[in-house]
Short mmCIF file of C-alpha atoms in Angstrom, two decimals:
data_model
loop_
_atom_site.label_atom_id
_atom_site.label_comp_id
_atom_site.label_asym_id
_atom_site.label_seq_id
_atom_site.Cartn_x
_atom_site.Cartn_y
_atom_site.Cartn_z
CA MET A 1 129.91 -79.38 -56.03
CA ILE A 2 129.70 -75.94 -55.21
CA TRP A 3 132.96 -73.89 -53.93
CA LYS A 4 132.28 -71.50 -52.04
CA GLU A 5 134.38 -68.07 -51.13
CA ASN A 6 134.20 -69.10 -47.19
CA ARG A 7 135.55 -72.08 -47.95
CA GLU A 8 133.34 -74.01 -46.13
CA ASN A 9 131.95 -76.21 -48.56
CA ALA A 10 131.36 -79.23 -50.04
CA TYR A 11 134.34 -79.27 -52.14
CA CYS A 12 136.41 -80.21 -49.05
CA GLU A 13 134.02 -82.20 -47.62
CA ILE A 14 135.27 -85.87 -46.65
CA THR A 15 132.15 -87.95 -47.82
CA PRO A 16 130.99 -91.69 -47.05
CA ALA A 17 131.70 -92.09 -50.93
CA ILE A 18 135.96 -91.25 -50.46
CA LEU A 19 136.05 -93.65 -46.83
CA SER A 20 134.26 -96.21 -48.85
CA LEU A 21 137.33 -95.21 -51.06
CA LYS A 22 139.55 -95.10 -48.25
CA GLU A 23 138.96 -98.51 -47.24
CA GLN A 24 139.34 -100.14 -50.15
CA TRP A 25 142.51 -98.55 -50.34
CA GLU A 26 143.58 -100.29 -47.23
CA LYS A 27 142.58 -103.81 -48.58
CA LYS A 28 145.67 -103.55 -51.02
CA ASN A 29 148.19 -101.29 -50.01
CA PHE A 30 149.59 -102.67 -46.71
CA ILE A 31 153.09 -103.75 -46.70
CA ASP A 32 154.88 -106.16 -44.35
CA PRO A 33 157.20 -104.31 -42.26
CA ARG A 34 159.34 -107.50 -42.53
CA LEU A 35 159.92 -107.34 -46.12
CA TYR A 36 162.22 -103.84 -45.74
CA LYS A 37 164.41 -106.23 -43.82
CA GLU A 38 164.30 -108.85 -46.29
CA TYR A 39 164.91 -106.79 -49.06
CA ASN A 40 167.72 -105.12 -47.44
CA VAL A 41 165.89 -101.94 -48.16
CA LYS A 42 167.58 -98.50 -46.37
CA ARG A 43 164.68 -97.02 -45.09
CA GLY A 44 164.54 -93.51 -45.53
CA LEU A 45 167.82 -93.96 -47.36
CA ARG A 46 170.00 -94.73 -44.15
CA ASN A 47 171.52 -97.54 -43.39
CA GLU A 48 171.34 -99.50 -40.78
CA ASP A 49 174.15 -97.49 -38.19
CA GLY A 50 171.83 -94.25 -38.93
CA ARG A 51 174.78 -92.79 -41.55
CA GLY A 52 172.92 -92.00 -44.91
CA VAL A 53 173.66 -93.73 -48.27
CA LEU A 54 175.80 -92.27 -50.49
CA THR A 55 174.07 -90.89 -53.32
CA GLY A 56 176.49 -88.63 -54.46
CA LEU A 57 179.12 -85.84 -54.68
CA THR A 58 179.15 -82.50 -53.72
CA ARG A 59 182.26 -79.60 -52.89
CA VAL A 60 179.73 -77.12 -50.92
CA ALA A 61 178.75 -78.40 -47.60
CA GLU A 62 179.92 -81.38 -45.33
CA ILE A 63 178.81 -82.88 -42.06
CA GLN A 64 181.54 -84.30 -39.34
CA SER A 65 179.80 -86.12 -36.60
CA TYR A 66 181.45 -89.23 -35.95
CA ASN A 67 184.45 -91.04 -36.61
CA VAL A 68 185.09 -94.66 -38.28
CA TYR A 69 187.74 -97.14 -37.08
CA MET A 70 188.49 -100.90 -38.10
CA ASP A 71 189.12 -103.22 -35.17
CA ALA A 72 191.81 -106.51 -35.23
CA ALA A 73 189.24 -107.56 -37.06
CA ASP A 74 189.01 -105.10 -40.11
CA ARG A 75 185.18 -105.09 -38.65
CA GLU A 76 183.80 -101.25 -39.09
CA HIS A 77 183.45 -99.23 -35.85
CA ILE A 78 181.71 -95.48 -35.23
CA ALA A 79 182.81 -93.56 -32.32
CA PRO A 80 180.71 -90.23 -32.11
CA SER A 81 182.60 -87.03 -32.32
CA ASP A 82 181.55 -83.22 -31.59
CA GLY A 83 179.99 -82.02 -34.99
CA ILE A 84 181.30 -79.62 -36.95
CA LEU A 85 179.46 -78.21 -40.15
CA TYR A 86 182.01 -77.07 -43.04
CA TYR A 87 180.75 -74.34 -45.80
CA ARG A 88 183.23 -74.92 -48.49
CA GLY A 89 185.48 -76.54 -45.89
CA ILE A 90 185.25 -73.89 -43.60
CA ASP A 91 184.15 -74.83 -40.30
CA CYS A 92 180.63 -72.63 -40.36
CA ARG A 93 181.90 -71.27 -36.66
CA GLU A 94 184.76 -69.34 -37.79
CA ILE A 95 182.84 -67.40 -40.49
CA VAL A 96 180.43 -66.36 -37.98
CA LYS A 97 183.46 -65.50 -35.47
CA GLY A 98 185.48 -63.56 -38.34
CA SER A 99 182.26 -61.28 -39.19
CA ALA A 100 182.25 -60.69 -36.08
CA LYS A 101 185.27 -59.32 -35.07
CA ARG A 102 185.15 -57.02 -37.96
CA GLY A 103 181.47 -55.90 -37.33
CA ARG A 104 179.92 -56.68 -40.06
CA PHE A 105 177.23 -59.52 -41.25
CA ALA A 106 178.13 -62.51 -42.15
CA PHE A 107 175.31 -64.03 -44.34
CA GLU A 108 176.15 -62.26 -47.31
CA GLU A 109 179.24 -63.83 -47.11
CA ALA A 110 178.41 -67.26 -46.34
CA ALA A 111 176.07 -66.91 -49.43
CA TYR A 112 179.00 -65.93 -51.64
CA LEU A 113 181.02 -68.60 -50.20
CA LEU A 114 178.33 -71.52 -50.68
CA LEU A 115 178.23 -69.93 -54.73
CA PHE A 116 181.57 -69.77 -55.30
CA GLY A 117 183.88 -71.78 -53.37
CA GLU A 118 185.84 -68.61 -51.47
CA LEU A 119 185.30 -66.19 -49.20
CA PRO A 120 185.21 -62.87 -50.96
CA THR A 121 187.55 -59.86 -50.92
CA LYS A 122 185.97 -56.71 -49.70
CA GLU A 123 185.12 -55.20 -53.19
CA GLN A 124 183.81 -59.04 -53.98
CA LEU A 125 181.57 -58.97 -50.87
CA GLN A 126 180.14 -55.48 -51.89
CA ASP A 127 179.46 -56.36 -55.25
CA PHE A 128 177.74 -58.92 -54.57
CA CYS A 129 175.98 -57.03 -52.14
CA VAL A 130 174.86 -54.38 -54.49
CA GLN A 131 174.11 -57.20 -56.70
CA LEU A 132 171.67 -58.25 -54.13
CA ALA A 133 169.79 -55.46 -53.26
CA SER A 134 169.40 -54.65 -57.00
CA TYR A 135 167.08 -57.93 -57.11
CA ARG A 136 165.10 -57.24 -53.66
CA THR A 137 161.90 -55.74 -55.60
CA LEU A 138 158.87 -57.71 -56.81
CA PRO A 139 156.93 -57.16 -60.67
CA THR A 140 154.79 -54.36 -60.19
CA ASN A 141 151.34 -55.01 -58.70
CA PHE A 142 153.15 -58.67 -57.68
CA PHE A 143 152.10 -58.19 -53.72
CA ARG A 144 148.34 -57.28 -54.90
CA ASP A 145 147.90 -59.57 -57.51
CA VAL A 146 149.28 -62.84 -56.31
CA ILE A 147 150.70 -62.78 -52.60
CA LEU A 148 147.40 -59.77 -51.18
CA LYS A 149 144.62 -62.16 -52.87
CA ASN A 150 143.40 -65.42 -51.05
CA PRO A 151 146.57 -65.80 -48.74
CA PRO A 152 146.12 -69.71 -47.37
CA GLN A 153 146.59 -70.28 -43.93
CA ASP A 154 150.44 -71.45 -44.18
CA LEU A 155 152.73 -69.28 -45.19
CA MET A 156 155.23 -71.53 -47.26
CA ASN A 157 152.42 -72.35 -49.44
CA THR A 158 152.03 -68.51 -50.14
CA MET A 159 155.87 -68.52 -51.04
CA GLN A 160 155.98 -71.16 -53.11
CA ARG A 161 152.89 -69.96 -55.07
CA ALA A 162 154.62 -66.29 -55.63
CA ILE A 163 157.89 -68.17 -56.55
CA LEU A 164 156.02 -70.41 -59.27
CA THR A 165 154.47 -67.29 -60.94
CA LEU A 166 157.36 -65.57 -60.86
CA PHE A 167 158.76 -68.03 -63.54
CA CYS A 168 155.77 -66.32 -65.94
CA TYR A 169 157.58 -62.82 -65.72
CA ASP A 170 160.65 -64.42 -66.31
CA ASP A 171 162.12 -64.06 -70.71
CA LYS A 172 163.69 -67.22 -70.29
CA PRO A 173 162.66 -69.21 -67.20
CA ASN A 174 163.32 -72.60 -69.14
CA ASP A 175 167.01 -71.69 -69.60
CA ILE A 176 168.99 -73.79 -68.21
CA GLY A 177 172.57 -72.55 -68.58
CA LEU A 178 174.85 -71.63 -65.70
CA GLU A 179 174.98 -68.17 -66.39
CA ASN A 180 170.77 -67.70 -66.35
CA VAL A 181 170.21 -70.68 -63.84
CA LEU A 182 172.60 -68.16 -61.21
CA ARG A 183 170.53 -65.10 -62.17
CA GLN A 184 167.38 -66.33 -61.26
CA CYS A 185 169.21 -67.93 -57.93
CA LEU A 186 170.20 -64.57 -57.10
CA GLN A 187 167.19 -63.23 -57.69
CA LEU A 188 165.31 -65.33 -55.70
CA MET A 189 167.78 -65.36 -53.31
CA SER A 190 166.99 -61.39 -52.85
CA ASN A 191 163.23 -62.06 -52.59
CA MET A 192 162.52 -65.02 -50.50
CA PRO A 193 162.79 -62.90 -47.44
CA VAL A 194 160.36 -60.11 -49.01
CA LEU A 195 158.12 -62.89 -49.74
CA ALA A 196 158.57 -64.15 -46.40
CA ILE A 197 157.21 -61.18 -45.02
CA TYR A 198 154.83 -59.96 -47.48
CA ALA A 199 153.16 -63.43 -47.18
CA TYR A 200 153.23 -62.55 -43.21
CA GLN A 201 151.63 -59.15 -43.58
CA ALA A 202 148.60 -60.23 -46.37
CA TRP A 203 148.04 -63.37 -43.39
CA ARG A 204 147.54 -60.68 -40.62
CA TYR A 205 145.35 -58.68 -43.35
CA SER A 206 143.04 -61.92 -44.11
CA GLN A 207 143.09 -62.42 -40.31
CA GLY A 208 141.45 -58.29 -40.02
CA GLU A 209 145.06 -56.93 -38.58
CA SER A 210 145.80 -53.67 -40.39
CA LEU A 211 148.43 -54.00 -42.95
CA PHE A 212 151.35 -52.26 -43.25
CA ILE A 213 154.16 -53.08 -45.92
CA HIS A 214 157.73 -51.43 -46.10
CA VAL A 215 160.19 -51.87 -48.81
CA PRO A 216 163.58 -53.39 -48.25
CA LEU A 217 166.85 -50.75 -48.18
CA PRO A 218 169.51 -51.43 -50.78
CA GLU A 219 171.77 -50.10 -47.91
CA LEU A 220 170.83 -53.50 -45.28
CA SER A 221 171.52 -56.40 -45.21
CA THR A 222 169.49 -59.94 -44.66
CA ALA A 223 168.89 -59.86 -41.32
CA GLU A 224 168.38 -55.95 -40.72
CA ASN A 225 165.66 -55.80 -43.67
CA PHE A 226 163.56 -58.87 -42.50
CA LEU A 227 163.64 -57.27 -39.00
CA ARG A 228 163.10 -53.94 -40.83
CA MET A 229 160.09 -54.94 -42.63
CA LEU A 230 158.24 -56.68 -39.77
CA ARG A 231 157.78 -54.82 -37.33
CA GLU A 232 155.44 -51.55 -37.95
CA ASP A 233 157.70 -49.22 -36.77
CA ARG A 234 160.75 -50.86 -38.73
CA SER A 235 162.86 -50.54 -35.48
CA TYR A 236 165.47 -53.12 -34.14
CA THR A 237 168.31 -53.54 -32.26
CA GLU A 238 171.98 -53.66 -32.94
CA LEU A 239 171.97 -57.11 -30.92
CA GLU A 240 168.45 -58.20 -32.54
CA ALA A 241 169.78 -57.80 -36.05
CA ARG A 242 173.28 -59.70 -35.40
CA THR A 243 171.69 -62.57 -33.55
CA LEU A 244 169.10 -63.32 -36.90
CA ASP A 245 172.55 -63.05 -39.23
CA VAL A 246 174.11 -65.62 -37.41
CA ALA A 247 170.74 -68.03 -37.50
CA LEU A 248 171.01 -67.80 -41.18
CA VAL A 249 174.59 -68.40 -41.33
CA LEU A 250 174.10 -71.45 -39.17
CA HIS A 251 170.60 -72.59 -41.62
CA ALA A 252 172.36 -71.49 -44.84
CA ASP A 253 173.44 -75.30 -46.10
CA HIS A 254 173.49 -78.96 -44.48
CA GLY A 255 175.16 -80.93 -46.34
CA GLY A 256 173.87 -82.25 -49.28
CA GLY A 257 171.77 -85.37 -48.34
CA ASN A 258 168.89 -83.26 -46.00
CA ASN A 259 165.78 -83.27 -47.32
CA SER A 260 164.93 -80.32 -48.86
CA THR A 261 168.36 -80.32 -51.01
CA PHE A 262 168.11 -84.04 -51.73
CA THR A 263 164.74 -82.89 -53.31
CA ASN A 264 166.18 -80.31 -54.94
CA HIS A 265 169.05 -82.41 -56.45
CA VAL A 266 166.48 -84.77 -57.61
CA VAL A 267 164.48 -82.41 -59.19
CA THR A 268 167.25 -80.47 -60.99
CA SER A 269 168.41 -83.52 -62.60
CA SER A 270 165.29 -84.28 -64.22
CA GLY A 271 166.52 -80.73 -66.06
CA THR A 272 163.85 -78.47 -64.68
CA ASP A 273 163.49 -74.48 -64.65
CA THR A 274 165.20 -72.95 -61.27
CA TYR A 275 161.52 -71.49 -60.08
CA SER A 276 159.75 -75.26 -59.74
CA ALA A 277 163.00 -76.62 -58.05
CA ILE A 278 162.95 -73.89 -55.64
CA ALA A 279 159.23 -75.01 -55.10
CA ALA A 280 159.89 -78.34 -54.76
CA ALA A 281 162.59 -77.77 -51.88
CA MET A 282 160.43 -75.56 -50.47
CA ALA A 283 157.56 -77.87 -50.46
CA SER A 284 159.81 -80.52 -48.59
CA LEU A 285 161.18 -77.80 -45.94
CA LYS A 286 157.57 -77.13 -44.88
CA GLY A 287 157.07 -80.58 -43.55
CA PRO A 288 157.28 -81.12 -39.84
CA ARG A 289 159.40 -83.87 -39.93
CA HIS A 290 161.95 -81.24 -41.60
CA GLY A 291 161.51 -77.19 -41.07
CA GLY A 292 159.16 -76.98 -38.27
CA ALA A 293 161.16 -78.78 -35.36
CA ASN A 294 160.91 -75.57 -33.74
CA SER A 295 157.57 -75.17 -33.91
CA LYS A 296 157.46 -78.35 -31.83
CA VAL A 297 160.15 -77.31 -29.46
CA MET A 298 157.99 -74.17 -28.64
CA ALA A 299 154.32 -76.04 -28.24
CA MET A 300 156.11 -78.28 -25.76
CA MET A 301 158.60 -75.69 -23.47
CA SER A 302 154.83 -73.68 -23.35
CA ASP A 303 153.39 -76.91 -21.93
CA ILE A 304 155.97 -76.92 -19.52
CA LYS A 305 156.25 -73.60 -18.22
CA THR A 306 152.23 -74.53 -17.92
CA HIS A 307 152.12 -77.47 -16.11
CA VAL A 308 155.86 -77.49 -13.90
CA ARG A 309 154.86 -76.17 -10.60
CA ASP A 310 158.40 -74.55 -9.63
CA TRP A 311 160.87 -74.05 -13.04
CA ALA A 312 163.20 -73.91 -10.36
CA ASP A 313 162.85 -77.03 -8.97
CA GLU A 314 164.95 -79.92 -11.02
CA ASP A 315 162.20 -82.99 -9.67
CA CYS A 316 159.81 -81.31 -10.46
CA VAL A 317 160.62 -80.55 -14.57
CA THR A 318 162.15 -84.38 -13.65
CA ASP A 319 158.65 -85.78 -12.90
CA TYR A 320 157.60 -83.78 -15.75
CA LEU A 321 159.63 -84.20 -18.42
CA THR A 322 159.62 -88.34 -17.27
CA ARG A 323 156.03 -87.89 -18.00
CA ILE A 324 155.90 -86.14 -21.76
CA LEU A 325 158.48 -89.58 -22.41
CA ASN A 326 155.56 -92.09 -20.88
CA LYS A 327 153.36 -90.46 -23.28
CA GLU A 328 151.68 -89.26 -20.16
CA ALA A 329 151.36 -85.60 -21.15
CA PHE A 330 152.28 -83.27 -24.17
CA ASP A 331 151.09 -84.46 -27.09
CA GLY A 332 151.46 -88.78 -26.51
CA SER A 333 154.33 -88.84 -28.74
CA GLY A 334 156.99 -89.91 -25.73
CA LEU A 335 159.59 -87.45 -27.81
CA ILE A 336 161.49 -84.06 -25.93
CA TYR A 337 161.94 -81.78 -29.21
CA GLY A 338 165.21 -80.61 -30.23
CA LEU A 339 167.46 -83.46 -28.09
CA GLY A 340 169.04 -85.64 -30.23
CA HIS A 341 169.83 -85.40 -34.13
CA ALA A 342 169.73 -87.81 -36.70
CA VAL A 343 173.23 -86.45 -38.33
CA TYR A 344 174.77 -85.09 -34.59
CA THR A 345 175.96 -87.35 -32.11
CA LYS A 346 177.90 -85.84 -29.30
CA THR A 347 177.28 -81.84 -29.99
CA ASP A 348 175.55 -80.13 -32.81
CA PRO A 349 178.24 -76.85 -33.44
CA ARG A 350 174.68 -74.12 -34.52
CA CYS A 351 173.59 -74.80 -31.02
CA GLU A 352 177.01 -74.48 -29.64
CA VAL A 353 177.61 -70.86 -31.57
CA PHE A 354 174.11 -70.04 -31.17
CA ARG A 355 174.58 -71.03 -27.06
CA ASP A 356 176.05 -67.40 -26.59
CA TYR A 357 174.01 -65.28 -28.38
CA VAL A 358 171.11 -66.72 -26.85
CA THR A 359 172.02 -65.71 -23.37
CA ARG A 360 173.00 -62.39 -24.63
CA LEU A 361 169.49 -61.94 -26.27
CA ALA A 362 167.93 -63.06 -22.99
CA HIS A 363 169.42 -60.27 -20.80
CA GLU A 364 168.88 -57.77 -23.78
CA LYS A 365 165.46 -59.24 -23.47
CA HIS A 366 164.98 -59.74 -19.52
CA ARG A 367 164.06 -63.26 -19.95
CA GLU A 368 166.50 -64.72 -17.83
CA ARG A 369 164.06 -66.84 -15.95
CA GLU A 370 163.03 -68.62 -19.16
CA LEU A 371 166.66 -69.47 -20.60
CA ALA A 372 167.27 -71.05 -17.22
CA LEU A 373 163.99 -73.08 -17.53
CA TYR A 374 165.04 -73.97 -20.97
CA ASN A 375 168.87 -75.17 -19.87
CA SER A 376 167.72 -77.08 -17.19
CA VAL A 377 165.05 -79.05 -19.75
CA GLU A 378 168.07 -79.63 -21.58
CA THR A 379 170.15 -81.07 -19.19
CA ILE A 380 167.79 -83.40 -17.34
CA GLY A 381 166.02 -84.49 -20.53
CA LYS A 382 169.33 -85.32 -22.06
CA GLN A 383 170.52 -87.21 -19.34
CA LEU A 384 166.48 -88.96 -18.69
CA LEU A 385 167.14 -89.86 -22.92
CA MET A 386 170.35 -91.64 -22.83
CA GLU A 387 169.62 -93.35 -19.69
CA ARG A 388 166.55 -94.95 -21.45
CA GLN A 389 168.26 -95.17 -24.90
CA HIS A 390 171.53 -96.41 -23.79
CA LYS A 391 173.43 -94.02 -24.82
CA SER A 392 176.89 -92.32 -23.27
CA VAL A 393 176.19 -88.60 -25.15
CA LEU A 394 173.44 -86.83 -27.41
CA SER A 395 173.74 -83.81 -29.35
CA THR A 396 171.00 -80.51 -28.32
CA ASN A 397 169.56 -79.61 -31.87
CA ILE A 398 169.83 -76.28 -33.14
CA ASP A 399 166.10 -75.98 -33.04
CA PHE A 400 165.96 -76.28 -29.18
CA TYR A 401 166.91 -72.76 -28.80
CA SER A 402 165.98 -71.75 -32.00
CA GLY A 403 162.21 -70.84 -31.53
CA PHE A 404 162.85 -69.24 -27.82
CA VAL A 405 165.53 -66.95 -29.81
CA TYR A 406 163.23 -66.08 -32.82
CA GLU A 407 160.30 -65.73 -29.62
CA MET A 408 162.51 -63.23 -28.09
CA LEU A 409 163.13 -61.23 -31.94
CA GLY A 410 159.39 -60.87 -31.72
CA LEU A 411 159.01 -63.37 -34.99
CA PRO A 412 155.61 -64.79 -34.76
CA MET A 413 155.73 -68.49 -35.34
CA GLU A 414 154.03 -68.79 -38.19
CA LEU A 415 157.26 -66.66 -39.52
CA TYR A 416 159.73 -69.73 -38.52
CA THR A 417 159.94 -71.97 -41.36
CA PRO A 418 159.81 -69.31 -44.23
CA LEU A 419 163.02 -68.11 -42.47
CA PHE A 420 164.64 -71.39 -42.70
CA ALA A 421 163.83 -70.75 -46.32
CA VAL A 422 165.10 -67.37 -46.55
CA ALA A 423 168.70 -69.11 -45.28
CA ARG A 424 168.66 -72.18 -46.69
CA ILE A 425 168.25 -70.90 -50.33
CA SER A 426 171.23 -70.19 -50.49
CA GLY A 427 172.47 -73.49 -50.49
CA TRP A 428 169.65 -74.95 -52.56
CA SER A 429 171.07 -72.27 -55.05
CA ALA A 430 174.59 -73.46 -54.73
CA HIS A 431 173.42 -77.11 -55.11
CA ARG A 432 171.77 -76.54 -58.04
CA MET A 433 174.09 -74.77 -60.32
CA GLU A 434 176.63 -77.83 -58.59
CA GLU A 435 173.96 -80.58 -60.04
CA LEU A 436 173.55 -79.23 -63.34
CA SER A 437 176.95 -78.77 -63.85
CA ALA A 438 178.61 -82.30 -62.40
CA GLY A 439 175.40 -84.29 -62.00
CA GLY A 440 174.78 -84.95 -65.71
CA LYS A 441 172.13 -88.07 -65.04
CA LEU A 442 168.67 -88.58 -63.74
CA ILE A 443 168.61 -89.20 -60.42
CA ARG A 444 165.92 -92.44 -60.29
CA PRO A 445 166.74 -94.94 -56.96
CA ARG A 446 165.04 -98.65 -57.74
CA TYR A 447 161.76 -99.56 -55.63
CA GLU A 448 160.95 -103.19 -55.17
CA CYS A 449 157.81 -104.37 -56.27
CA VAL A 450 156.34 -106.72 -53.46
CA GLU A 451 152.62 -107.39 -55.24
CA GLU A 452 152.03 -111.15 -56.52
CA HIS A 453 151.82 -111.02 -60.34
CA ARG A 454 148.04 -112.25 -61.68
CA SER A 455 146.28 -112.43 -64.70
CA TYR A 456 143.09 -109.60 -65.75
CA VAL A 457 139.87 -110.73 -64.73
CA PRO A 458 136.90 -109.80 -67.28
CA MET A 459 134.57 -107.34 -65.99
CA GLU A 460 131.52 -110.24 -65.94
CA ARG A 461 133.30 -112.74 -63.94
CA ARG A 462 134.69 -109.94 -60.89
#
């Protein structure tokens, strides 16, 4: 087996032997879907009504998307309601509005709230920002030796590798005392935007583009530094920075049950180190079912722009969306990405907050025509889906508009999921601290084995 530098090598080849082993695997690994119902398995850790199975308690964040009431026969019913996302009991929409009124950026304030349970005073917020700024630096030659060398095609893998490598630069990497874990979490929170941008610049360089690296400035917010480090001329408008800041706030946490945060809880419960726990959460977020939804929306909208003759004609839009739902167009999945949500029923509060910024940014960038198409696809697509699914309400996911916003900000699609991680690490950190202080048990769910018992067969009789 030869490993070649250009990666066109036998090491990655699917050989006849591998195909034969795959066929062997398929013969003995089928599980009849009916067994899941027979054993009352909560697939995806969800009840039959779609609600998540209760597996823990948290004070960090909460999602409300329905009301539960009992009828005269004491039967439980679920009524859809407008969605609310609480950070430490405070509606995240109020956090965005409160900071906007005072002309300051909100992400650092939200991160402080998630970690410490209270809104910071002016002095506490200033000290917190100074603390984050002091940590926003990588070890000497880290970019050259870890990030720039052999960057993989996916930036999330580059960032995971960098996070795990930072373990080697820590004098107390395995110490899970809360003060040490807090120090590690703050350092990773500070460096996550740096890792994301540097990973992207290294990837660009590997594709033959020019390499430029800008260091973050301590006086700037996370959103401002992200745009400054990304752009060759280091420029950005006030509206661009504030829109990105709002996106970071809205993605900072989403309750303890989302896949990456639950992964963080599970891994943390084993007593492992901070770098491993955050890298595991990153691995979960990378999955297209979790962190990559906005990229799917962007691909779908690009396809719609290409195939819909008249964007302003509702009949044209309806016809093509119907073809998508009939699996006759786009990717054949029959899905209109960004419409509907696993948790929210009537509205996704994050999307409702984002709408105003989407409109303002589209006006600044002269993209009103595309915004009108998005609005049309949202309205018509929801109506078509509700008719097919026999629903009276359907929420629009924040992912429906976030990709469009990122595109208007000049963010390449390769950075969409890494940007998600830049925001979500604040929630991951809060949940890791909570699991270490209040969890106390190794998380170990049960799987029912449905294989028949049998006797060992000697080699000569097989």
